[in-house]
Amino acid sequence: MLSVLRHQQYRRLFTAQVVALVGTGLLTVALGLLAYDIAGSDAGAVLGTALGIKMVAYVAVAPVISAVTDRVPRKIVLVSADAVRAVIALLLPFVGQVWQIYVLIFLLQAASATFTPAFQSVIPSVLVEEEDYTRGLSLSRLAYDLESLLSPVLAAALLTMMSYNLLFLGTVAGFVASALLVISTTLPRLVPADRSDPLMDRITRGARTMLSRPVLRGLLAMNLAVAAATALVLVNTVVYVRDMLGGSNTDVAIALGCYGAGSMLVALLVPRLLITVADRRLMLTGATVIPLGLAAVTVVLASPSPRVGWVMLGVLWVALGAGTSMINTPSARLLRAQSEPDNRTSVFAAQFSLSHACFMLTYPIAGWVGASIGQLAATLTLGVVATLAAIAAARVWPTSVPAAPELVAVGGR
């Protein structure tokens, strides 16, 4: 997999992604501590609202920015987004009111919604060979998973030597380093966009492309299955571990680590698997693993034995992480294969926006249903959502429609 780093352009872009992710991870920890300083026991509500603002920014901003900047060189878009994120991270330690956090978080996430789709849409033009692109996707998935595991550890180590406010400087450094790496990279020339259509048509262009193609409609359905599993893990792991299993904060981290380990294991295997296994088969396997895993979680929650609960929770979190990675890791291959250079940015922006829109459904189910009705009800509801999503994906993306002609290989591809 690491052989893809021989490509100088990709190596610099991947390094930019990694340092920006580390900065974002430090920001997550620092923001939680800042919220507690300002809001005290209401910090959870502040962070929950901030998470909702993040989703709104992701869903609303990505397609708009993609349409407005469709003729702006990608390097300018990427560097500008990093610059905005660095400035906002620099301002966060000076806020004193909750509303100020909300405003800055919206601006920060709007910049991230600008950066990420533009970054993802550039990679297919850098890694032209399909094998290299698949390896690049797996490496990118690993970077996300490792960041979620290592950034809290790094933050904890830094907090033994400094105030949490200084973590924001680490975030600034990450975004600045990302911008400098992008500046030093020669990016492919942008295909001039057709602006003969009205702005609203260009804003919705990527979504309309996805809805018009069976392969991408299947991906849209699978995004909902991913959101169901991810919401359950991110929102309710702390409840399961602390309240139902009597664990500690360290145990919460271990449980989340199991989820990340499952995702990383699949990301490592994907380049080899996709040589002989069809994209559709691999991704629908993931869409099947997720509802089965969610159904099994209900059994774990009802178990009278904490020891059995611990063992099963770890196993199921690995399975859910693996299921989501079977969908997430190859998804950009579909976007690349089902788009052309002149609409690729809008398609990647649409996937970014619509996939995050799924969380606007699943986060409230995981949180509100779990708190008001019970954790079993939340898990069951998310399991139903994931099951319906998997069935829909299999129906709208029939076996007769390959991801793309060039992805068809020996052995059923």
Tab-separated table of C-alpha atoms in Angstrom:
chain	number	residue	atom	x	y	z
A	1	MET	CA	0.000	0.000	0.000
A	2	LEU	CA	2.818	2.408	0.860
A	3	SER	CA	4.188	2.107	-2.679
A	4	VAL	CA	1.669	4.781	-3.718
A	5	LEU	CA	3.724	7.297	-1.743
A	6	ARG	CA	6.330	7.118	-4.501
A	7	HIS	CA	4.116	9.607	-6.342
A	8	GLN	CA	5.523	12.951	-5.214
A	9	GLN	CA	2.289	14.892	-5.734
A	10	TYR	CA	0.216	12.389	-3.809
A	11	ARG	CA	2.843	12.075	-1.060
A	12	ARG	CA	2.644	15.807	-0.389
A	13	LEU	CA	-1.144	15.866	-0.527
A	14	PHE	CA	-1.390	12.850	1.778
A	15	THR	CA	1.009	14.482	4.240
A	16	ALA	CA	-1.121	17.628	4.095
A	17	GLN	CA	-4.165	15.518	4.917
A	18	VAL	CA	-2.418	13.849	7.859
A	19	VAL	CA	-1.162	17.045	9.508
A	20	ALA	CA	-4.570	18.694	9.046
A	21	LEU	CA	-6.224	15.651	10.640
A	22	VAL	CA	-3.876	15.816	13.621
A	23	GLY	CA	-4.704	19.494	14.014
A	24	THR	CA	-8.424	18.698	13.853
A	25	GLY	CA	-8.008	15.971	16.476
A	26	LEU	CA	-6.309	18.387	18.877
A	27	LEU	CA	-9.086	20.891	18.194
A	28	THR	CA	-11.740	18.336	19.186
A	29	VAL	CA	-10.150	17.793	22.598
A	30	ALA	CA	-9.473	21.490	23.182
A	31	LEU	CA	-13.003	22.462	22.157
A	32	GLY	CA	-14.499	20.079	24.698
A	33	LEU	CA	-12.388	21.591	27.483
A	34	LEU	CA	-13.213	25.123	26.318
A	35	ALA	CA	-16.932	24.314	26.352
A	36	TYR	CA	-16.629	23.012	29.904
A	37	ASP	CA	-14.814	26.170	31.007
A	38	ILE	CA	-17.576	28.362	29.577
A	39	ALA	CA	-20.696	26.245	30.158
A	40	GLY	CA	-19.727	23.951	33.037
A	41	SER	CA	-22.149	21.051	33.405
A	42	ASP	CA	-23.959	22.191	30.233
A	43	ALA	CA	-20.852	21.485	28.144
A	44	GLY	CA	-22.479	18.369	26.678
A	45	ALA	CA	-25.368	20.425	25.347
A	46	VAL	CA	-22.907	22.933	23.870
A	47	LEU	CA	-20.928	20.205	22.131
A	48	GLY	CA	-24.110	18.529	20.915
A	49	THR	CA	-25.264	21.788	19.370
A	50	ALA	CA	-21.814	22.314	17.861
A	51	LEU	CA	-22.039	18.853	16.296
A	52	GLY	CA	-25.411	19.742	14.819
A	53	ILE	CA	-23.969	22.998	13.439
A	54	LYS	CA	-21.149	20.983	11.892
A	55	MET	CA	-23.614	18.754	10.042
A	56	VAL	CA	-25.642	21.756	8.820
A	57	ALA	CA	-22.463	23.390	7.510
A	58	TYR	CA	-21.380	20.174	5.775
A	59	VAL	CA	-24.754	19.602	4.132
A	60	ALA	CA	-25.475	23.188	3.093
A	61	VAL	CA	-22.063	24.604	2.232
A	62	ALA	CA	-20.287	21.909	0.192
A	63	PRO	CA	-22.483	21.973	-2.960
A	64	VAL	CA	-22.786	25.767	-2.919
A	65	ILE	CA	-19.049	26.359	-2.634
A	66	SER	CA	-18.408	23.708	-5.279
A	67	ALA	CA	-20.658	25.566	-7.736
A	68	VAL	CA	-19.357	29.043	-6.912
A	69	THR	CA	-15.665	28.062	-7.117
A	70	ASP	CA	-15.947	25.712	-10.107
A	71	ARG	CA	-13.512	27.854	-12.131
A	72	VAL	CA	-11.136	28.674	-9.289
A	73	PRO	CA	-7.867	26.653	-9.348
A	74	ARG	CA	-7.995	23.852	-6.780
A	75	LYS	CA	-4.790	25.037	-5.137
A	76	ILE	CA	-6.349	28.418	-4.331
A	77	VAL	CA	-9.480	26.756	-2.943
A	78	LEU	CA	-7.499	24.363	-0.744
A	79	VAL	CA	-5.045	26.932	0.583
A	80	SER	CA	-7.821	29.472	1.254
A	81	ALA	CA	-9.816	26.891	3.216
A	82	ASP	CA	-6.758	25.998	5.294
A	83	ALA	CA	-6.059	29.681	5.947
A	84	VAL	CA	-9.621	30.265	7.156
A	85	ARG	CA	-9.433	27.222	9.426
A	86	ALA	CA	-6.119	28.372	10.888
A	87	VAL	CA	-7.456	31.868	11.662
A	88	ILE	CA	-10.588	30.485	13.343
A	89	ALA	CA	-8.549	28.037	15.438
A	90	LEU	CA	-6.415	30.981	16.513
A	91	LEU	CA	-9.528	32.912	17.604
A	92	LEU	CA	-11.215	30.105	19.561
A	93	PRO	CA	-9.124	30.441	22.772
A	94	PHE	CA	-10.323	34.053	23.113
A	95	VAL	CA	-14.076	33.385	23.068
A	96	GLY	CA	-16.045	33.990	26.245
A	97	GLN	CA	-19.633	33.286	25.197
A	98	VAL	CA	-21.327	30.137	23.967
A	99	TRP	CA	-22.787	31.867	20.904
A	100	GLN	CA	-19.280	32.835	19.837
A	101	ILE	CA	-18.310	29.157	19.836
A	102	TYR	CA	-21.280	28.395	17.596
A	103	VAL	CA	-20.413	31.118	15.072
A	104	LEU	CA	-16.756	30.126	14.862
A	105	ILE	CA	-17.595	26.420	14.609
A	106	PHE	CA	-19.935	27.088	11.704
A	107	LEU	CA	-17.229	29.066	9.878
A	108	LEU	CA	-14.628	26.416	10.645
A	109	GLN	CA	-16.811	23.578	9.397
A	110	ALA	CA	-17.836	25.596	6.330
A	111	ALA	CA	-14.129	25.847	5.502
A	112	SER	CA	-13.760	22.088	6.032
A	113	ALA	CA	-16.771	21.513	3.766
A	114	THR	CA	-14.894	23.543	1.152
A	115	PHE	CA	-11.550	21.788	1.609
A	116	THR	CA	-12.521	18.110	1.795
A	117	PRO	CA	-14.541	17.645	-1.440
A	118	ALA	CA	-12.031	19.749	-3.408
A	119	PHE	CA	-9.165	17.681	-1.976
A	120	GLN	CA	-10.903	14.380	-2.733
A	121	SER	CA	-11.744	15.415	-6.291
A	122	VAL	CA	-8.092	16.237	-7.031
A	123	ILE	CA	-6.712	12.815	-6.060
A	124	PRO	CA	-8.174	10.905	-9.088
A	125	SER	CA	-6.259	13.269	-11.383
A	126	VAL	CA	-3.042	12.695	-9.414
A	127	LEU	CA	-3.328	8.901	-9.100
A	128	VAL	CA	-4.428	7.996	-12.610
A	129	GLU	CA	-3.873	4.224	-12.375
A	130	GLU	CA	-6.781	2.380	-10.743
A	131	GLU	CA	-4.529	0.245	-8.501
A	132	ASP	CA	-2.705	3.321	-7.226
A	133	TYR	CA	-5.975	5.130	-6.609
A	134	THR	CA	-7.355	2.187	-4.613
A	135	ARG	CA	-4.195	2.080	-2.507
A	136	GLY	CA	-4.478	5.817	-1.982
A	137	LEU	CA	-8.074	5.443	-0.767
A	138	SER	CA	-7.065	2.730	1.690
A	139	LEU	CA	-4.190	4.842	2.963
A	140	SER	CA	-6.546	7.782	3.412
A	141	ARG	CA	-9.003	5.590	5.352
A	142	LEU	CA	-6.159	4.437	7.599
A	143	ALA	CA	-5.173	8.056	8.219
A	144	TYR	CA	-8.694	8.896	9.418
A	145	ASP	CA	-8.834	5.857	11.694
A	146	LEU	CA	-5.357	6.386	13.145
A	147	GLU	CA	-6.154	10.037	13.796
A	148	SER	CA	-9.219	9.088	15.826
A	149	LEU	CA	-7.050	6.760	17.917
A	150	LEU	CA	-3.837	8.746	18.255
A	151	SER	CA	-4.967	12.389	18.477
A	152	PRO	CA	-6.585	11.947	21.929
A	153	VAL	CA	-3.398	10.237	23.139
A	154	LEU	CA	-1.260	13.063	21.763
A	155	ALA	CA	-3.582	15.647	23.310
A	156	ALA	CA	-3.409	13.881	26.684
A	157	ALA	CA	0.390	13.877	26.542
A	158	LEU	CA	0.525	17.575	25.633
A	159	LEU	CA	-1.922	18.479	28.403
A	160	THR	CA	0.549	17.187	30.972
A	161	MET	CA	2.899	19.966	29.899
A	162	MET	CA	0.648	22.854	28.853
A	163	SER	CA	-2.758	24.493	29.129
A	164	TYR	CA	-5.486	23.213	26.829
A	165	ASN	CA	-5.575	26.649	25.146
A	166	LEU	CA	-2.162	25.879	23.664
A	167	LEU	CA	-3.665	22.867	21.884
A	168	PHE	CA	-5.335	25.358	19.572
A	169	LEU	CA	-1.835	26.409	18.469
A	170	GLY	CA	-1.228	22.793	17.449
A	171	THR	CA	-4.387	23.002	15.369
A	172	VAL	CA	-3.175	26.217	13.736
A	173	ALA	CA	0.191	24.597	12.992
A	174	GLY	CA	-1.552	21.633	11.362
A	175	PHE	CA	-3.624	23.806	9.028
A	176	VAL	CA	-0.654	26.061	8.168
A	177	ALA	CA	1.519	23.021	7.388
A	178	SER	CA	-1.274	21.618	5.225
A	179	ALA	CA	-1.507	24.880	3.272
A	180	LEU	CA	2.267	25.019	2.734
A	181	LEU	CA	2.325	21.435	1.456
A	182	VAL	CA	-0.499	22.172	-0.987
A	183	ILE	CA	1.325	25.291	-2.192
A	184	SER	CA	4.442	23.191	-2.889
A	185	THR	CA	2.456	20.650	-4.943
A	186	THR	CA	1.828	20.949	-8.672
A	187	LEU	CA	-1.839	20.132	-9.159
A	188	PRO	CA	-3.492	19.118	-12.456
A	189	ARG	CA	-5.050	21.945	-14.439
A	190	LEU	CA	-8.757	22.379	-13.780
A	191	VAL	CA	-11.166	21.517	-16.608
A	192	PRO	CA	-13.106	24.757	-17.341
A	193	ALA	CA	-16.607	24.487	-15.934
A	194	ASP	CA	-19.691	25.115	-18.019
A	195	ARG	CA	-21.488	28.110	-16.514
A	196	SER	CA	-24.277	28.295	-19.053
A	197	ASP	CA	-26.688	26.754	-16.522
A	198	PRO	CA	-28.243	28.829	-13.700
A	199	LEU	CA	-26.425	28.807	-10.343
A	200	MET	CA	-29.076	26.655	-8.649
A	201	ASP	CA	-28.717	24.028	-11.370
A	202	ARG	CA	-24.968	24.006	-10.839
A	203	ILE	CA	-25.416	23.732	-7.047
A	204	THR	CA	-27.638	20.680	-7.467
A	205	ARG	CA	-25.683	19.220	-10.380
A	206	GLY	CA	-23.726	16.706	-8.321
A	207	ALA	CA	-26.820	15.494	-6.464
A	208	ARG	CA	-28.751	15.120	-9.716
A	209	THR	CA	-25.861	13.125	-11.193
A	210	MET	CA	-25.842	10.788	-8.204
A	211	LEU	CA	-29.596	10.295	-8.321
A	212	SER	CA	-29.531	9.561	-12.057
A	213	ARG	CA	-27.050	6.677	-11.901
A	214	PRO	CA	-27.859	3.277	-10.330
A	215	VAL	CA	-24.350	2.803	-8.919
A	216	LEU	CA	-24.389	6.144	-7.108
A	217	ARG	CA	-27.978	5.662	-5.931
A	218	GLY	CA	-26.768	2.468	-4.306
A	219	LEU	CA	-23.945	4.407	-2.655
A	220	LEU	CA	-26.425	6.966	-1.322
A	221	ALA	CA	-28.441	4.189	0.335
A	222	MET	CA	-25.315	2.623	1.817
A	223	ASN	CA	-24.324	6.010	3.263
A	224	LEU	CA	-27.387	5.717	5.503
A	225	ALA	CA	-26.273	2.299	6.773
A	226	VAL	CA	-22.847	3.745	7.584
A	227	ALA	CA	-24.450	6.658	9.421
A	228	ALA	CA	-26.595	4.285	11.506
A	229	ALA	CA	-23.586	2.300	12.746
A	230	THR	CA	-21.366	5.341	13.239
A	231	ALA	CA	-24.010	7.249	15.198
A	232	LEU	CA	-24.595	4.333	17.547
A	233	VAL	CA	-20.874	3.960	18.246
A	234	LEU	CA	-19.984	7.650	18.607
A	235	VAL	CA	-23.046	8.687	20.611
A	236	ASN	CA	-23.728	5.696	22.828
A	237	THR	CA	-20.415	3.921	23.466
A	238	VAL	CA	-19.850	6.023	26.590
A	239	VAL	CA	-23.348	5.109	27.852
A	240	TYR	CA	-22.868	1.388	27.252
A	241	VAL	CA	-19.430	1.305	28.840
A	242	ARG	CA	-19.973	3.609	31.825
A	243	ASP	CA	-23.606	2.959	32.781
A	244	MET	CA	-24.355	-0.573	31.583
A	245	LEU	CA	-20.963	-2.265	31.952
A	246	GLY	CA	-19.566	-0.177	34.811
A	247	GLY	CA	-16.402	0.720	32.908
A	248	SER	CA	-14.056	3.700	33.097
A	249	ASN	CA	-13.066	6.459	30.697
A	250	THR	CA	-10.149	4.272	29.625
A	251	ASP	CA	-12.601	1.499	28.798
A	252	VAL	CA	-14.549	3.939	26.612
A	253	ALA	CA	-11.359	4.664	24.666
A	254	ILE	CA	-10.682	0.919	24.309
A	255	ALA	CA	-14.206	0.305	22.976
A	256	LEU	CA	-13.823	3.095	20.422
A	257	GLY	CA	-10.411	1.645	19.573
A	258	CYS	CA	-12.091	-1.682	18.727
A	259	TYR	CA	-14.318	0.119	16.234
A	260	GLY	CA	-11.306	1.856	14.695
A	261	ALA	CA	-9.356	-1.404	14.575
A	262	GLY	CA	-12.109	-3.083	12.554
A	263	SER	CA	-12.116	-0.193	10.108
A	264	MET	CA	-8.328	-0.202	9.749
A	265	LEU	CA	-8.193	-3.956	9.186
A	266	VAL	CA	-10.566	-3.692	6.232
A	267	ALA	CA	-8.758	-0.630	4.854
A	268	LEU	CA	-5.540	-2.661	4.793
A	269	LEU	CA	-7.224	-5.532	2.946
A	270	VAL	CA	-9.272	-3.553	0.400
A	271	PRO	CA	-6.560	-3.116	-2.297
A	272	ARG	CA	-6.053	-6.894	-2.422
A	273	LEU	CA	-9.746	-7.765	-2.088
A	274	LEU	CA	-10.780	-5.548	-4.991
A	275	ILE	CA	-8.514	-7.472	-7.345
A	276	THR	CA	-10.924	-10.445	-7.261
A	277	VAL	CA	-14.084	-9.151	-5.547
A	278	ALA	CA	-16.514	-6.739	-7.190
A	279	ASP	CA	-16.945	-3.316	-5.615
A	280	ARG	CA	-20.681	-3.982	-5.366
A	281	ARG	CA	-20.217	-7.309	-3.605
A	282	LEU	CA	-17.729	-5.928	-1.090
A	283	MET	CA	-19.818	-2.854	-0.316
A	284	LEU	CA	-23.095	-4.780	-0.004
A	285	THR	CA	-21.304	-7.203	2.317
A	286	GLY	CA	-20.539	-4.220	4.513
A	287	ALA	CA	-24.155	-3.067	4.230
A	288	THR	CA	-25.196	-6.533	5.455
A	289	VAL	CA	-22.687	-6.709	8.306
A	290	ILE	CA	-23.933	-3.411	9.750
A	291	PRO	CA	-27.609	-4.337	10.400
A	292	LEU	CA	-26.557	-7.782	11.616
A	293	GLY	CA	-24.140	-6.124	14.022
A	294	LEU	CA	-26.764	-3.653	15.214
A	295	ALA	CA	-29.232	-6.495	15.776
A	296	ALA	CA	-26.642	-8.366	17.826
A	297	VAL	CA	-25.956	-5.262	19.946
A	298	THR	CA	-29.507	-5.493	21.284
A	299	VAL	CA	-28.665	-8.968	22.599
A	300	VAL	CA	-25.541	-7.617	24.273
A	301	LEU	CA	-27.480	-4.807	25.918
A	302	ALA	CA	-30.016	-7.284	27.319
A	303	SER	CA	-27.325	-9.667	28.587
A	304	PRO	CA	-27.357	-10.121	32.379
A	305	SER	CA	-23.628	-10.900	32.444
A	306	PRO	CA	-21.281	-7.883	32.178
A	307	ARG	CA	-18.407	-10.207	31.267
A	308	VAL	CA	-20.263	-11.571	28.259
A	309	GLY	CA	-21.294	-7.988	27.470
A	310	TRP	CA	-17.683	-6.819	27.428
A	311	VAL	CA	-16.529	-9.593	25.124
A	312	MET	CA	-19.424	-9.187	22.753
A	313	LEU	CA	-19.212	-5.391	22.747
A	314	GLY	CA	-15.581	-5.534	21.634
A	315	VAL	CA	-16.307	-8.107	18.926
A	316	LEU	CA	-19.335	-6.229	17.630
A	317	TRP	CA	-17.551	-2.873	17.583
A	318	VAL	CA	-14.808	-4.475	15.453
A	319	ALA	CA	-17.512	-5.868	13.154
A	320	LEU	CA	-19.299	-2.518	12.849
A	321	GLY	CA	-16.007	-0.773	12.095
A	322	ALA	CA	-15.242	-3.367	9.425
A	323	GLY	CA	-18.717	-3.023	7.901
A	324	THR	CA	-18.497	0.752	7.603
A	325	SER	CA	-15.002	0.554	6.106
A	326	MET	CA	-16.177	-1.936	3.443
A	327	ILE	CA	-18.435	0.874	2.222
A	328	ASN	CA	-16.364	3.974	2.959
A	329	THR	CA	-13.012	2.844	1.571
A	330	PRO	CA	-14.096	1.946	-2.005
A	331	SER	CA	-16.781	4.654	-2.266
A	332	ALA	CA	-14.507	7.199	-3.955
A	333	ARG	CA	-13.745	4.616	-6.672
A	334	LEU	CA	-17.419	4.738	-7.580
A	335	LEU	CA	-17.444	8.533	-7.607
A	336	ARG	CA	-14.412	8.606	-9.861
A	337	ALA	CA	-15.747	5.957	-12.239
A	338	GLN	CA	-19.218	7.527	-12.445
A	339	SER	CA	-18.063	11.116	-13.030
A	340	GLU	CA	-16.172	13.044	-15.684
A	341	PRO	CA	-13.447	15.666	-15.122
A	342	ASP	CA	-15.898	18.517	-15.707
A	343	ASN	CA	-18.395	17.368	-13.055
A	344	ARG	CA	-16.125	15.438	-10.687
A	345	THR	CA	-15.838	18.189	-8.072
A	346	SER	CA	-19.617	18.617	-7.916
A	347	VAL	CA	-20.138	14.848	-7.555
A	348	PHE	CA	-17.604	14.593	-4.728
A	349	ALA	CA	-19.237	17.622	-3.068
A	350	ALA	CA	-22.666	16.003	-3.396
A	351	GLN	CA	-21.409	12.775	-1.793
A	352	PHE	CA	-19.829	14.787	1.029
A	353	SER	CA	-23.034	16.731	1.605
A	354	LEU	CA	-25.576	13.917	1.242
A	355	SER	CA	-23.583	11.388	3.278
A	356	HIS	CA	-23.422	13.845	6.170
A	357	ALA	CA	-27.127	14.597	5.792
A	358	CYS	CA	-27.727	10.989	6.879
A	359	PHE	CA	-26.247	11.834	10.279
A	360	MET	CA	-28.934	14.458	10.782
A	361	LEU	CA	-31.303	11.482	11.037
A	362	THR	CA	-29.148	8.931	12.841
A	363	TYR	CA	-27.547	11.166	15.496
A	364	PRO	CA	-30.930	12.185	16.969
A	365	ILE	CA	-32.101	8.553	16.904
A	366	ALA	CA	-28.984	7.397	18.752
A	367	GLY	CA	-29.108	10.250	21.264
A	368	TRP	CA	-32.734	11.239	21.826
A	369	VAL	CA	-34.373	7.828	21.433
A	370	GLY	CA	-31.676	6.283	23.612
A	371	ALA	CA	-32.147	8.889	26.346
A	372	SER	CA	-35.949	9.137	26.291
A	373	ILE	CA	-37.108	5.605	25.446
A	374	GLY	CA	-34.091	3.393	26.047
A	375	GLN	CA	-30.886	2.129	24.471
A	376	LEU	CA	-32.549	-1.021	23.163
A	377	ALA	CA	-35.108	1.086	21.303
A	378	ALA	CA	-32.371	3.266	19.801
A	379	THR	CA	-30.376	0.255	18.647
A	380	LEU	CA	-33.444	-1.435	17.206
A	381	THR	CA	-34.463	1.726	15.328
A	382	LEU	CA	-30.983	2.182	13.879
A	383	GLY	CA	-30.938	-1.494	12.933
A	384	VAL	CA	-34.189	-1.066	11.008
A	385	VAL	CA	-32.784	2.017	9.261
A	386	ALA	CA	-29.615	0.140	8.280
A	387	THR	CA	-31.600	-2.885	7.072
A	388	LEU	CA	-33.854	-0.769	4.863
A	389	ALA	CA	-30.780	1.047	3.525
A	390	ALA	CA	-29.066	-2.243	2.628
A	391	ILE	CA	-32.180	-3.555	0.880
A	392	ALA	CA	-32.572	-0.301	-1.036
A	393	ALA	CA	-28.905	-0.356	-2.099
A	394	ALA	CA	-29.199	-3.888	-3.469
A	395	ARG	CA	-32.368	-2.995	-5.394
A	396	VAL	CA	-31.305	0.324	-6.929
A	397	TRP	CA	-27.832	-0.977	-7.883
A	398	PRO	CA	-28.581	-4.246	-9.721
A	399	THR	CA	-25.938	-6.899	-10.300
A	400	SER	CA	-26.070	-6.229	-14.039
A	401	VAL	CA	-24.679	-2.703	-13.565
A	402	PRO	CA	-20.908	-2.722	-12.800
A	403	ALA	CA	-19.259	0.155	-10.958
A	404	ALA	CA	-17.543	0.991	-14.270
A	405	PRO	CA	-16.337	-1.002	-17.291
A	406	GLU	CA	-12.697	-0.495	-16.315
A	407	LEU	CA	-13.379	-1.967	-12.862
A	408	VAL	CA	-14.609	-5.262	-14.309
A	409	ALA	CA	-12.006	-7.992	-13.816
A	410	VAL	CA	-11.676	-11.758	-13.750
A	411	GLY	CA	-13.597	-13.547	-11.019
A	412	GLY	CA	-16.961	-11.827	-11.249
A	413	ARG	CA	-15.768	-8.246	-11.427
